[in-house]
mmCIF file of C-alpha atoms and ligand atoms in Angstrom:
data_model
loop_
_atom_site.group_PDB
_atom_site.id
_atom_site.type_symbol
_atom_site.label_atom_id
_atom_site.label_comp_id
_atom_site.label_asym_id
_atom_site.label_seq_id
_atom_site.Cartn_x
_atom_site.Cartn_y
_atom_site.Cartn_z
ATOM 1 C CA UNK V 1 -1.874 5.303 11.947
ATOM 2 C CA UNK V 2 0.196 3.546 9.389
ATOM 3 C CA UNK V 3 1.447 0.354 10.418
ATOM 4 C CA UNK V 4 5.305 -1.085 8.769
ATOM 5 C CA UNK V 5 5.289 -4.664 8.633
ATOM 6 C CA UNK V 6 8.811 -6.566 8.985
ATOM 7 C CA UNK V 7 9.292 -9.408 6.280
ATOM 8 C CA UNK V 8 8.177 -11.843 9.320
ATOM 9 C CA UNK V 9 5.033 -10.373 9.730
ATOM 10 C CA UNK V 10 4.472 -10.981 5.842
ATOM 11 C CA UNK V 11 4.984 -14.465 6.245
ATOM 12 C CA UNK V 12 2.405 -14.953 8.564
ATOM 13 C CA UNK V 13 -0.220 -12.395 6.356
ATOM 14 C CA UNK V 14 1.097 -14.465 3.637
ATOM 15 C CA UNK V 15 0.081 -17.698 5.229
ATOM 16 C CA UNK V 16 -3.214 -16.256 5.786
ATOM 17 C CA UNK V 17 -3.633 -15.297 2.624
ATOM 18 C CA UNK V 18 -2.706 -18.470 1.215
ATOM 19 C CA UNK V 19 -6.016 -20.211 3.170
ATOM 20 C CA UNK V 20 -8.150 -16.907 1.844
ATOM 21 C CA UNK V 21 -7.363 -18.183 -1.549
ATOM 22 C CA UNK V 22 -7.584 -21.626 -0.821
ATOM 23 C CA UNK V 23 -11.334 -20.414 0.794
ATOM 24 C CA UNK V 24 -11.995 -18.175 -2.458
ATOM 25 C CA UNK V 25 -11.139 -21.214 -4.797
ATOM 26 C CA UNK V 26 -13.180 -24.041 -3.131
ATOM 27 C CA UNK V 27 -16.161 -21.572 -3.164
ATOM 28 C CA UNK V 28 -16.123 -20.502 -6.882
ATOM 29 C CA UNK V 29 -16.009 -24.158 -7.442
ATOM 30 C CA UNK V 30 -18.709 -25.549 -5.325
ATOM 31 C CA UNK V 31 -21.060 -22.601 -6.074
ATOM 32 C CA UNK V 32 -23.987 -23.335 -8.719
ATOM 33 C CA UNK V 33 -27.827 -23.333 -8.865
ATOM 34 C CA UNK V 34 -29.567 -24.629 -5.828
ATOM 35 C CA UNK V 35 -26.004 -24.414 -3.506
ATOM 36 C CA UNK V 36 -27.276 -22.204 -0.840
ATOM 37 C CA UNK V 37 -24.997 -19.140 0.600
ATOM 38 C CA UNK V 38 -24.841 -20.932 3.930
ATOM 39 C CA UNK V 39 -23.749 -23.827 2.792
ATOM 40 C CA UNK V 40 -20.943 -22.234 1.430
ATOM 41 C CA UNK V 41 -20.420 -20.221 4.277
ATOM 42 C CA UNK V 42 -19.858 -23.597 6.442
ATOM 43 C CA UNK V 43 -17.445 -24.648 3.824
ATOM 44 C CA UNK V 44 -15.008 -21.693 4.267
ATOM 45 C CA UNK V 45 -15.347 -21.745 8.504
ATOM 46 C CA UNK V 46 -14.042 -25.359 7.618
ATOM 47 C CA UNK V 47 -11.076 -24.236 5.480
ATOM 48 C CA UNK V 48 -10.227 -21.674 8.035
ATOM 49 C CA UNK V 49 -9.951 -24.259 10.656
ATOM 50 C CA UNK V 50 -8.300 -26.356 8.646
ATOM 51 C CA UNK V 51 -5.727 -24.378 7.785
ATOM 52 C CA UNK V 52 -5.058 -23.355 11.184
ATOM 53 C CA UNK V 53 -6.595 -19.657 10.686
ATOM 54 C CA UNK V 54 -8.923 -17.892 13.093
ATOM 55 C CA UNK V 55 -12.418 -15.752 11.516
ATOM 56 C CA UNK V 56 -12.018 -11.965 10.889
ATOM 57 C CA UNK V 57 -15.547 -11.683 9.757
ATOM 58 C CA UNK V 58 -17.258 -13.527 12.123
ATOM 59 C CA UNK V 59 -18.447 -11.284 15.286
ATOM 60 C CA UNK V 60 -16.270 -7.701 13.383
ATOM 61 C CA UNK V 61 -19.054 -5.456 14.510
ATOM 62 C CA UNK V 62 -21.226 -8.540 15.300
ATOM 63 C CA UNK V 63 -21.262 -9.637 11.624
ATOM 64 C CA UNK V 64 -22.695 -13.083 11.867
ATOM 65 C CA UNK V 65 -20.364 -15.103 9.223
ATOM 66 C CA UNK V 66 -17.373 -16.387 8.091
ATOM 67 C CA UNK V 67 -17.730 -14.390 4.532
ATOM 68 C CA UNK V 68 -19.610 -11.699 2.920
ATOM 69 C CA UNK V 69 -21.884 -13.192 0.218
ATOM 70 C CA UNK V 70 -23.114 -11.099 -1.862
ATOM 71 C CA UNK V 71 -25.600 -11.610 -4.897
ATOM 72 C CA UNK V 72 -26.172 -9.739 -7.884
ATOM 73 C CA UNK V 73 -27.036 -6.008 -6.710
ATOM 74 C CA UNK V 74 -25.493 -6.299 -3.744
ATOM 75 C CA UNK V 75 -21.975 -4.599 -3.374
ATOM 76 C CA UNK V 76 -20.819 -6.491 0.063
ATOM 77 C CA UNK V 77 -21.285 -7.638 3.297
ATOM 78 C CA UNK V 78 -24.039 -9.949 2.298
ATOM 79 C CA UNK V 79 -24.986 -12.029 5.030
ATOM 80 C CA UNK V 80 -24.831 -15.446 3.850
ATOM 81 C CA UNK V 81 -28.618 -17.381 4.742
ATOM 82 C CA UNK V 82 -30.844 -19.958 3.477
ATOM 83 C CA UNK V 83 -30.774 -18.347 -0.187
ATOM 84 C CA UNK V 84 -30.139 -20.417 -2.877
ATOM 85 C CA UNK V 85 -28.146 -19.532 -5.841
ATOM 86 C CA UNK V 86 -30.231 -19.424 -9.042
ATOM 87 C CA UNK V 87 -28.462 -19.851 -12.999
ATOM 88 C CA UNK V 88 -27.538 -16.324 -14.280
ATOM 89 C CA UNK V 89 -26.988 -14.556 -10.623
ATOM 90 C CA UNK V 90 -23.887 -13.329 -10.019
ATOM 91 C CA UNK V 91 -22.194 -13.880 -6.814
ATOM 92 C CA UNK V 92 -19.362 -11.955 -5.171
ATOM 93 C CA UNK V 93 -17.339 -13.574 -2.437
ATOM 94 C CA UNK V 94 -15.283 -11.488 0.269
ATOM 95 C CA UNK V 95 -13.358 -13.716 2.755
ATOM 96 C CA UNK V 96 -10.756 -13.408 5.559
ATOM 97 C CA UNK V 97 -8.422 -14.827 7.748
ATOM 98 C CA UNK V 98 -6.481 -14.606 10.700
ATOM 99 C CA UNK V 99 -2.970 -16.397 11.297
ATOM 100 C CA UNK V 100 -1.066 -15.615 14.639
ATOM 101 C CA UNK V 101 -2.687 -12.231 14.670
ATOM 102 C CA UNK V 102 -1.806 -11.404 10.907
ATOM 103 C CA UNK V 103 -5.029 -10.346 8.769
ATOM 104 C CA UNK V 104 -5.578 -11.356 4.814
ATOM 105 C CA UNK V 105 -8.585 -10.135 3.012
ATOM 106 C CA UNK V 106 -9.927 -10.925 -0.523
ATOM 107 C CA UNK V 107 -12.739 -11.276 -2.982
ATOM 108 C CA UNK V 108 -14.071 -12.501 -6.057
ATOM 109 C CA UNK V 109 -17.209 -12.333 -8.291
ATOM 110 C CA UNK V 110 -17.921 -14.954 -10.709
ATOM 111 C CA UNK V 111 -20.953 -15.705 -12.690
ATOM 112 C CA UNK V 112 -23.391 -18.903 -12.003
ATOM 113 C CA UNK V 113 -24.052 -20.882 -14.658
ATOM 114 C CA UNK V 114 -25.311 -18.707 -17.996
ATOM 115 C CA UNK V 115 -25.008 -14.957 -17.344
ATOM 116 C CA UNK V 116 -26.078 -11.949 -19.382
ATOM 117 C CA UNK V 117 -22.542 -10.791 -21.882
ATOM 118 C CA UNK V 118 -23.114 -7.548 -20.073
ATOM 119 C CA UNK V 119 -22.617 -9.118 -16.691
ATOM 120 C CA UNK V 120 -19.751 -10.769 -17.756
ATOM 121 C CA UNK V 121 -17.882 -7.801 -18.670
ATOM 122 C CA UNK V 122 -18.297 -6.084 -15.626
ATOM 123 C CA UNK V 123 -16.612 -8.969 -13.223
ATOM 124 C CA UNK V 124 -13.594 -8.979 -15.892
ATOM 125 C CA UNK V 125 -13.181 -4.679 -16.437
ATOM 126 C CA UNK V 126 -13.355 -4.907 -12.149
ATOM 127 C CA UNK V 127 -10.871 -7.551 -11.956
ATOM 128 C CA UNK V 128 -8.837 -5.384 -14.171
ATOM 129 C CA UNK V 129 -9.104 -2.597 -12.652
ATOM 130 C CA UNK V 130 -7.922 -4.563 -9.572
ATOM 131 C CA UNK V 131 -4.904 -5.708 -11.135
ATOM 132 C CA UNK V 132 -3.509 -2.272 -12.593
ATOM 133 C CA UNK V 133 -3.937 -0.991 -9.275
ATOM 134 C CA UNK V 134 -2.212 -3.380 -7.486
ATOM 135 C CA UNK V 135 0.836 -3.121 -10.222
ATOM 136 C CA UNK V 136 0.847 0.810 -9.877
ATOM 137 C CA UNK V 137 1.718 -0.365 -5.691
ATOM 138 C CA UNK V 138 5.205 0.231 -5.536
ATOM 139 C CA UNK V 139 7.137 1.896 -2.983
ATOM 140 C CA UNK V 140 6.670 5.989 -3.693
ATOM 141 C CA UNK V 141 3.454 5.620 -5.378
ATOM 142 C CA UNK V 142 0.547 7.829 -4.651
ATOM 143 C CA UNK V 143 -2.941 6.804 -3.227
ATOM 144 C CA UNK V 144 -4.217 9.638 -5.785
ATOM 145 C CA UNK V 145 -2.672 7.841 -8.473
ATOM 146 C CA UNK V 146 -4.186 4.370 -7.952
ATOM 147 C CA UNK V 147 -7.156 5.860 -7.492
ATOM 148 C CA UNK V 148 -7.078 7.431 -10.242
ATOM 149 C CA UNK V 149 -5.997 4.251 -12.127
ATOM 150 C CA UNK V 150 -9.203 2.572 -11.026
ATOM 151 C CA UNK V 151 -11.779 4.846 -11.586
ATOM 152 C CA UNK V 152 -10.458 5.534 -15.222
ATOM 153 C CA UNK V 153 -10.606 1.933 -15.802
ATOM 154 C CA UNK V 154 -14.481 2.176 -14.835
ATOM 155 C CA UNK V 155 -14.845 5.179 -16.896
ATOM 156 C CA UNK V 156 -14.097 3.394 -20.220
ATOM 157 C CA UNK V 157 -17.383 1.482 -19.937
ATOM 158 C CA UNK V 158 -19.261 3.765 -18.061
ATOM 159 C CA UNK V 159 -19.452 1.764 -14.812
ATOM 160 C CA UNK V 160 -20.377 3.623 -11.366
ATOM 161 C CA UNK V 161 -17.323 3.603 -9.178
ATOM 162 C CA UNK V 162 -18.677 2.823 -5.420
ATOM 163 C CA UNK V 163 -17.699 5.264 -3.107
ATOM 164 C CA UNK V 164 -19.074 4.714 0.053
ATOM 165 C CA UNK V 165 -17.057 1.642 0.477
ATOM 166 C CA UNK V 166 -13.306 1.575 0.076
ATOM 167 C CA UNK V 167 -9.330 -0.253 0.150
ATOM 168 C CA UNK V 168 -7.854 0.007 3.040
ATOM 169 C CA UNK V 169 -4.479 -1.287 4.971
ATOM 170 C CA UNK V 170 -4.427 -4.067 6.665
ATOM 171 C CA UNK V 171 -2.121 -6.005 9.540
ATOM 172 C CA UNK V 172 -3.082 -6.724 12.766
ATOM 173 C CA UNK V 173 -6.276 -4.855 12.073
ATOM 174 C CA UNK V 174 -8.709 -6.289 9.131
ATOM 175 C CA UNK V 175 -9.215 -2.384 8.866
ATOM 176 C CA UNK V 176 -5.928 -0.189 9.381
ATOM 177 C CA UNK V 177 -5.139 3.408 7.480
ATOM 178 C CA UNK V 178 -4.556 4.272 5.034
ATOM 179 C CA UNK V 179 -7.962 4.182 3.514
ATOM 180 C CA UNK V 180 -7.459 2.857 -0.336
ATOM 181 C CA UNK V 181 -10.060 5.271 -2.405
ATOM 182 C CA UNK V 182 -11.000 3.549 -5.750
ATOM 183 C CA UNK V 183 -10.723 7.400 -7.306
ATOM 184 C CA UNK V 184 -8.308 9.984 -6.348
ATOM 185 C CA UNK V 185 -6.697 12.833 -7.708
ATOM 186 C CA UNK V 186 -3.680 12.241 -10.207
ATOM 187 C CA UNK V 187 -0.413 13.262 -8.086
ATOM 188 C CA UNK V 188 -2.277 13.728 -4.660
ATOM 189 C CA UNK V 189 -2.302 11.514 -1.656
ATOM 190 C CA UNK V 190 0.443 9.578 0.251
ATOM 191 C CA UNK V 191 3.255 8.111 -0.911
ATOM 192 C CA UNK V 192 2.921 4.091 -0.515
ATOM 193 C CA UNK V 193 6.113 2.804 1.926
ATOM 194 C CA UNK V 194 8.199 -0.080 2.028
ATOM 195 C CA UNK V 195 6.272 -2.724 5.031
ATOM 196 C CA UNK V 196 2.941 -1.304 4.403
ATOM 197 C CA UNK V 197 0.295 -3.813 3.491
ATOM 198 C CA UNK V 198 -2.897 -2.378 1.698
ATOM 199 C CA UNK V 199 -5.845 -4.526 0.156
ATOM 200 C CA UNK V 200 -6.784 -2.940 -2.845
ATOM 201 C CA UNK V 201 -10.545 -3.960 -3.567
ATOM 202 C CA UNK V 202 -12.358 -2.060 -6.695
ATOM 203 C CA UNK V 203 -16.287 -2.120 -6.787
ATOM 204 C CA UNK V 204 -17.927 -1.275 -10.056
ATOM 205 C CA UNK V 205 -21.788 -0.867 -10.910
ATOM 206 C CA UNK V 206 -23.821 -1.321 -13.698
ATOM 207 C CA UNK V 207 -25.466 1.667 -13.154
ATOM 208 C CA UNK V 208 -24.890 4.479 -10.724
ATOM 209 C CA UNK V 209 -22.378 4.509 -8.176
ATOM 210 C CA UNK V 210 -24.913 5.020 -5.345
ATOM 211 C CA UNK V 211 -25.286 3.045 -2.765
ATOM 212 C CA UNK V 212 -27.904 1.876 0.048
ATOM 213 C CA UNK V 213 -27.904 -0.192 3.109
ATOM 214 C CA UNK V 214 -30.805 -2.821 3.625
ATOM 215 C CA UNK V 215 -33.045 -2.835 6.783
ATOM 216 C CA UNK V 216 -30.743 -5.997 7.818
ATOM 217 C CA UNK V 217 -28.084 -2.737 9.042
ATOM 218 C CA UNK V 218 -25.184 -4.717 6.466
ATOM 219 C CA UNK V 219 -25.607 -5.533 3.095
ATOM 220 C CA UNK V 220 -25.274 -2.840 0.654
ATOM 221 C CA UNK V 221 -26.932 -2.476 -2.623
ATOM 222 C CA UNK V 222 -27.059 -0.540 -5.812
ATOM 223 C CA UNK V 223 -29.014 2.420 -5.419
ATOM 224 C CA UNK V 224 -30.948 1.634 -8.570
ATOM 225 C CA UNK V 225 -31.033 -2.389 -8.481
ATOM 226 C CA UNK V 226 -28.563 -2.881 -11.220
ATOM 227 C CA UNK V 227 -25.564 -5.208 -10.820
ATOM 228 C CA UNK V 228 -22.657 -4.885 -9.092
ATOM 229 C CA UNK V 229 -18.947 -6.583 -9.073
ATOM 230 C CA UNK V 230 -16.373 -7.065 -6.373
ATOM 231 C CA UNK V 231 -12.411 -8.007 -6.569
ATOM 232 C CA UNK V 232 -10.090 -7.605 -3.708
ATOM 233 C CA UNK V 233 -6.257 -8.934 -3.158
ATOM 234 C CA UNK V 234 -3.992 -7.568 0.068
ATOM 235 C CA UNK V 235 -0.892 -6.579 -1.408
ATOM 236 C CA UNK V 236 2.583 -6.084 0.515
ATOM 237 C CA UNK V 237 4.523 -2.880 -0.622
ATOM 238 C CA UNK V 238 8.058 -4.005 -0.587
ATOM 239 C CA UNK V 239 11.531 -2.855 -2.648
ATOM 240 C CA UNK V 240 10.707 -5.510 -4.658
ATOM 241 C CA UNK V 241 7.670 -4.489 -6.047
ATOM 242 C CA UNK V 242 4.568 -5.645 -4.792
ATOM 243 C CA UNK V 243 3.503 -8.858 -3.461
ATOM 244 C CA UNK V 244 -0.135 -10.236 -3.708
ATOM 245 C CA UNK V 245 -0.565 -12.003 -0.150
ATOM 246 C CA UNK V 246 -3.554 -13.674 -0.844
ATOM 247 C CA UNK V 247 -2.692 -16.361 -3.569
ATOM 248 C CA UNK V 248 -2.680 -20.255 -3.501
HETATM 249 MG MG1 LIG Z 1 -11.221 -5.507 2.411
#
């Protein structure tokens, strides 16, 4: 079911979005060789407190965290542990929050210390990706058509689009329809209303687009090992165009 959110309702997805950022932010900058994923783990259940957010993550499904860390070849829902980050990993960060029932969701992948050019590129084409999509998500558009969008973008450098993980809307459920496919078919799909919320979260590979699960039943990796990037906003559809909920 598609849920239509009232500008008030925004506010208070906006608020949690703004401690999401805020989480996604202190993160990047405390991450380096050594930091281990725990650590930063603690350090966004702080900011969520702080901010006076509730977890989304921790216990959805009995996930045991506050954020989905997840390190070079794995895609998400990385369980953050006792592993520390080493120079040249890449690192993607997924994070959530909760204010007075409203959801926000977003993620990042950034390089640690010295990475290979080729890793790099990927975290900037998937960021880019990220941010045509969320520009084509005005009132009227078509799922097929951002889908579309994304999955070109990947195309130009040959990256595997994941598939088995997807976008999806978002409200008073982390996980509400529509599902947000990052490929579609040009002109097919729904039609994006005013009051929906959606986050729009591209995943591109190095390699194939294949996916596995490890034996730990949540974090999913590359198929053939090679490296993967992860960038995610929530975005309110509105008559104004739409609004990226989880900024600063
Ligand atoms: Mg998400």
């Amino acid at each position: 079911m598609i849920t239509i959110k009232k500008p008030e309702d925004f506010a208070r997805m906006r608020r949690a979005g703004r401690v999401v950022a805020r989480i996604l932010e202190a993160l990047r900058e405390k991450s380096a060789p050594g930091v281990s994923l725990i650590e930063l783990d603690r350090l966004a259940a702080t900011i969520i407190k702080d901010g006076g957010c509730t977890p989304n993550f921790l216990n959805y499904h009995g996930f045991p965290a506050h954020t989905c860390l997840s390190v070079n070849e794995e895609i998400v829902h990385g369980i953050p542990s006792e592993r520390t980050l080493k120079d040249g990993d890449i690192l993607s960060v997924d994070a959530g929050a909760v204010f007075e029932g409203w959801h926000a969701d977003a993620a990042l992948t950034f390089p640690i210390g010295e990475v290979a050019d080729e890793a790099e590129e990927l975290i900037a084409v998937t960021e880019r990706a990220m941010w045509v999509a969320i520009e084509m998500s005005t009132v009227g558009a078509r799922l097929g058509d951002i889908g579309h969008a994304i999955s070109a973008v990947a195309d130009l450098s040959g990256y595997g689009v994941v598939r088995s993980h997807t976008g999806h809307g978002i409200g008073l459920q982390m996980h509400e329809d529509p599902q947000v496919l990052n490929y579609g078919r040009p002109g097919k799909g729904m039609r994006l209303r005013d009051g929906m919320a959606i986050c729009i979260e591209p995943m591109f590979n190095l390699g194939t687009h294949e996916t596995r699960t490890l034996d730990d039943g949540w974090t999913v990796v590359t198929a053939d090992g090679a490296l993967s990037a992860h960038w995610e906003h929530t975005v309110a559809v509105t008559h104004d165009g739409p609004e990226v909920l989880t900024v600063p």
